[in-house]
Tab-separated table of C-alpha atoms in Angstrom:
chain	number	residue	atom	x	y	z
M	1	ASN	CA	7.134	5.607	6.667
M	2	PRO	CA	7.357	2.276	4.978
M	3	ARG	CA	5.796	-0.108	6.534
M	4	ILE	CA	6.442	-4.251	6.443
M	5	ALA	CA	3.301	-5.704	5.029
M	6	ALA	CA	3.985	-9.084	4.358
M	7	GLU	CA	7.525	-11.390	4.867
M	8	ALA	CA	9.358	-13.969	2.856
M	9	ASP	CA	10.514	-16.996	4.608
M	10	LEU	CA	13.894	-18.575	2.767
M	11	SER	CA	16.180	-21.633	3.986
M	12	ARG	CA	19.833	-20.710	5.255
M	13	ASP	CA	20.856	-22.111	2.601
M	14	GLU	CA	19.143	-19.304	-0.152
M	15	ASP	CA	20.614	-16.284	-1.053
M	16	ALA	CA	19.165	-12.773	-0.311
M	17	VAL	CA	16.792	-11.356	-2.411
M	18	ASN	CA	19.246	-9.549	-5.092
M	19	THR	CA	16.130	-7.709	-7.044
M	20	ILE	CA	12.432	-7.068	-6.757
M	21	ALA	CA	9.595	-5.807	-8.950
M	22	ILE	CA	5.744	-5.086	-7.456
M	23	GLY	CA	3.378	-5.943	-10.171
M	24	GLN	CA	0.469	-4.040	-10.657
M	25	LYS	CA	-2.849	-5.110	-10.261
M	26	LYS	CA	-6.018	-5.086	-13.230
M	27	PRO	CA	-7.928	-2.280	-12.880
M	28	GLY	CA	-11.096	-2.612	-11.810
M	29	ALA	CA	-9.629	-6.038	-9.739
M	30	SER	CA	-11.277	-6.008	-5.895
M	31	ASN	CA	-8.793	-5.191	-2.791
M	32	LYS	CA	-8.685	-8.817	-2.034
M	33	ALA	CA	-7.077	-9.915	-5.287
M	34	PRO	CA	-3.667	-10.693	-4.908
M	35	THR	CA	-0.205	-8.557	-5.507
M	36	PHE	CA	2.393	-10.063	-7.500
M	37	VAL	CA	5.852	-9.572	-6.346
M	38	TYR	CA	8.945	-10.790	-8.578
M	39	ALA	CA	12.668	-10.908	-7.029
M	40	GLY	CA	15.814	-12.810	-7.793
M	41	ILE	CA	16.590	-15.278	-5.540
M	42	ASN	CA	19.830	-17.660	-6.018
M	43	SER	CA	19.188	-20.786	-5.059
M	44	SER	CA	21.192	-22.594	-2.437
M	45	THR	CA	24.801	-23.186	-2.379
M	46	ALA	CA	24.176	-27.225	-2.663
M	47	GLU	CA	21.908	-26.362	-5.747
M	48	LEU	CA	24.385	-24.351	-7.513
M	49	GLU	CA	27.023	-27.467	-7.361
M	50	LYS	CA	24.386	-29.101	-9.256
M	51	GLY	CA	24.679	-26.316	-12.082
M	52	LYS	CA	20.719	-25.526	-11.150
M	53	ASN	CA	19.829	-21.999	-10.117
M	54	GLU	CA	15.794	-21.195	-9.808
M	55	HIS	CA	16.313	-17.686	-9.156
M	56	PHE	CA	13.601	-15.783	-10.560
M	57	ARG	CA	10.910	-16.425	-8.123
M	58	VAL	CA	7.017	-15.133	-8.284
M	59	PHE	CA	5.070	-14.624	-4.822
M	60	SER	CA	1.589	-14.054	-4.979
M	61	MET	CA	0.510	-11.087	-1.874
M	62	ALA	CA	-3.217	-11.250	-0.706
M	63	PRO	CA	-4.456	-9.087	2.257
M	64	SER	CA	-3.955	-11.742	5.222
M	65	SER	CA	-7.420	-12.966	6.802
M	66	SER	CA	-5.818	-13.019	10.272
M	67	LYS	CA	-7.420	-10.453	12.706
M	68	SER	CA	-4.608	-11.542	15.725
M	69	GLU	CA	-2.835	-8.295	16.712
M	70	LYS	CA	-0.255	-10.859	17.669
M	71	THR	CA	1.321	-9.497	14.167
M	72	ALA	CA	2.402	-6.643	12.083
M	73	HIS	CA	1.844	-8.018	9.235
M	74	THR	CA	-0.711	-6.940	6.716
M	75	ALA	CA	-0.657	-9.140	3.800
M	76	VAL	CA	-0.013	-13.142	3.531
M	77	LEU	CA	3.251	-13.771	1.282
M	78	SER	CA	3.744	-17.192	-0.966
M	79	GLU	CA	5.382	-18.469	-3.407
M	80	VAL	CA	4.026	-19.124	-6.676
M	81	SER	CA	7.092	-20.251	-8.638
M	82	ARG	CA	10.007	-20.000	-9.425
M	83	THR	CA	13.040	-20.813	-12.913
M	84	ALA	CA	15.859	-20.054	-14.318
M	85	LEU	CA	16.049	-16.919	-16.860
M	86	PHE	CA	19.288	-17.953	-17.955
M	87	GLN	CA	21.949	-20.704	-17.247
M	88	HIS	CA	25.529	-20.264	-15.414
M	89	GLY	CA	28.737	-21.083	-17.134
M	90	GLU	CA	30.332	-23.815	-16.438
M	91	GLY	CA	32.081	-23.126	-13.010
M	92	ASP	CA	30.514	-19.505	-12.968
M	93	LYS	CA	29.131	-19.854	-9.383
M	94	GLU	CA	29.332	-16.199	-8.861
M	95	THR	CA	26.544	-14.989	-11.226
M	96	TYR	CA	23.289	-13.394	-10.125
M	97	GLN	CA	20.151	-11.639	-11.173
M	98	ARG	CA	20.917	-7.937	-11.148
M	99	LEU	CA	18.377	-6.206	-13.137
M	100	LEU	CA	14.780	-7.483	-12.830
M	101	ARG	CA	11.986	-5.185	-14.787
M	102	VAL	CA	7.963	-5.773	-15.106
M	103	SER	CA	6.128	-4.598	-18.155
M	104	ALA	CA	2.155	-4.889	-18.153
């Protein structure tokens, strides 16, 4: 069964995750090396109204150093960057990132 390793806390104003991809680690990388998670998540409605949508997000997922029994998560997820890969047209607020492909 799949298990939740980590969760990203998004603002209530941000959109849901539309696309997601997990990058693989470099050969020979230690188990403590971060794994990168790439996601398509639209910015908040307020940002969209301003014509700004940094929809492409990169997260770093690293093993949790916490030994607490209170959390079921085995990793920590941290946002590394966000950017726009394309621009929305005038009045086009329904556009979203429909596809995400990662290539090494």
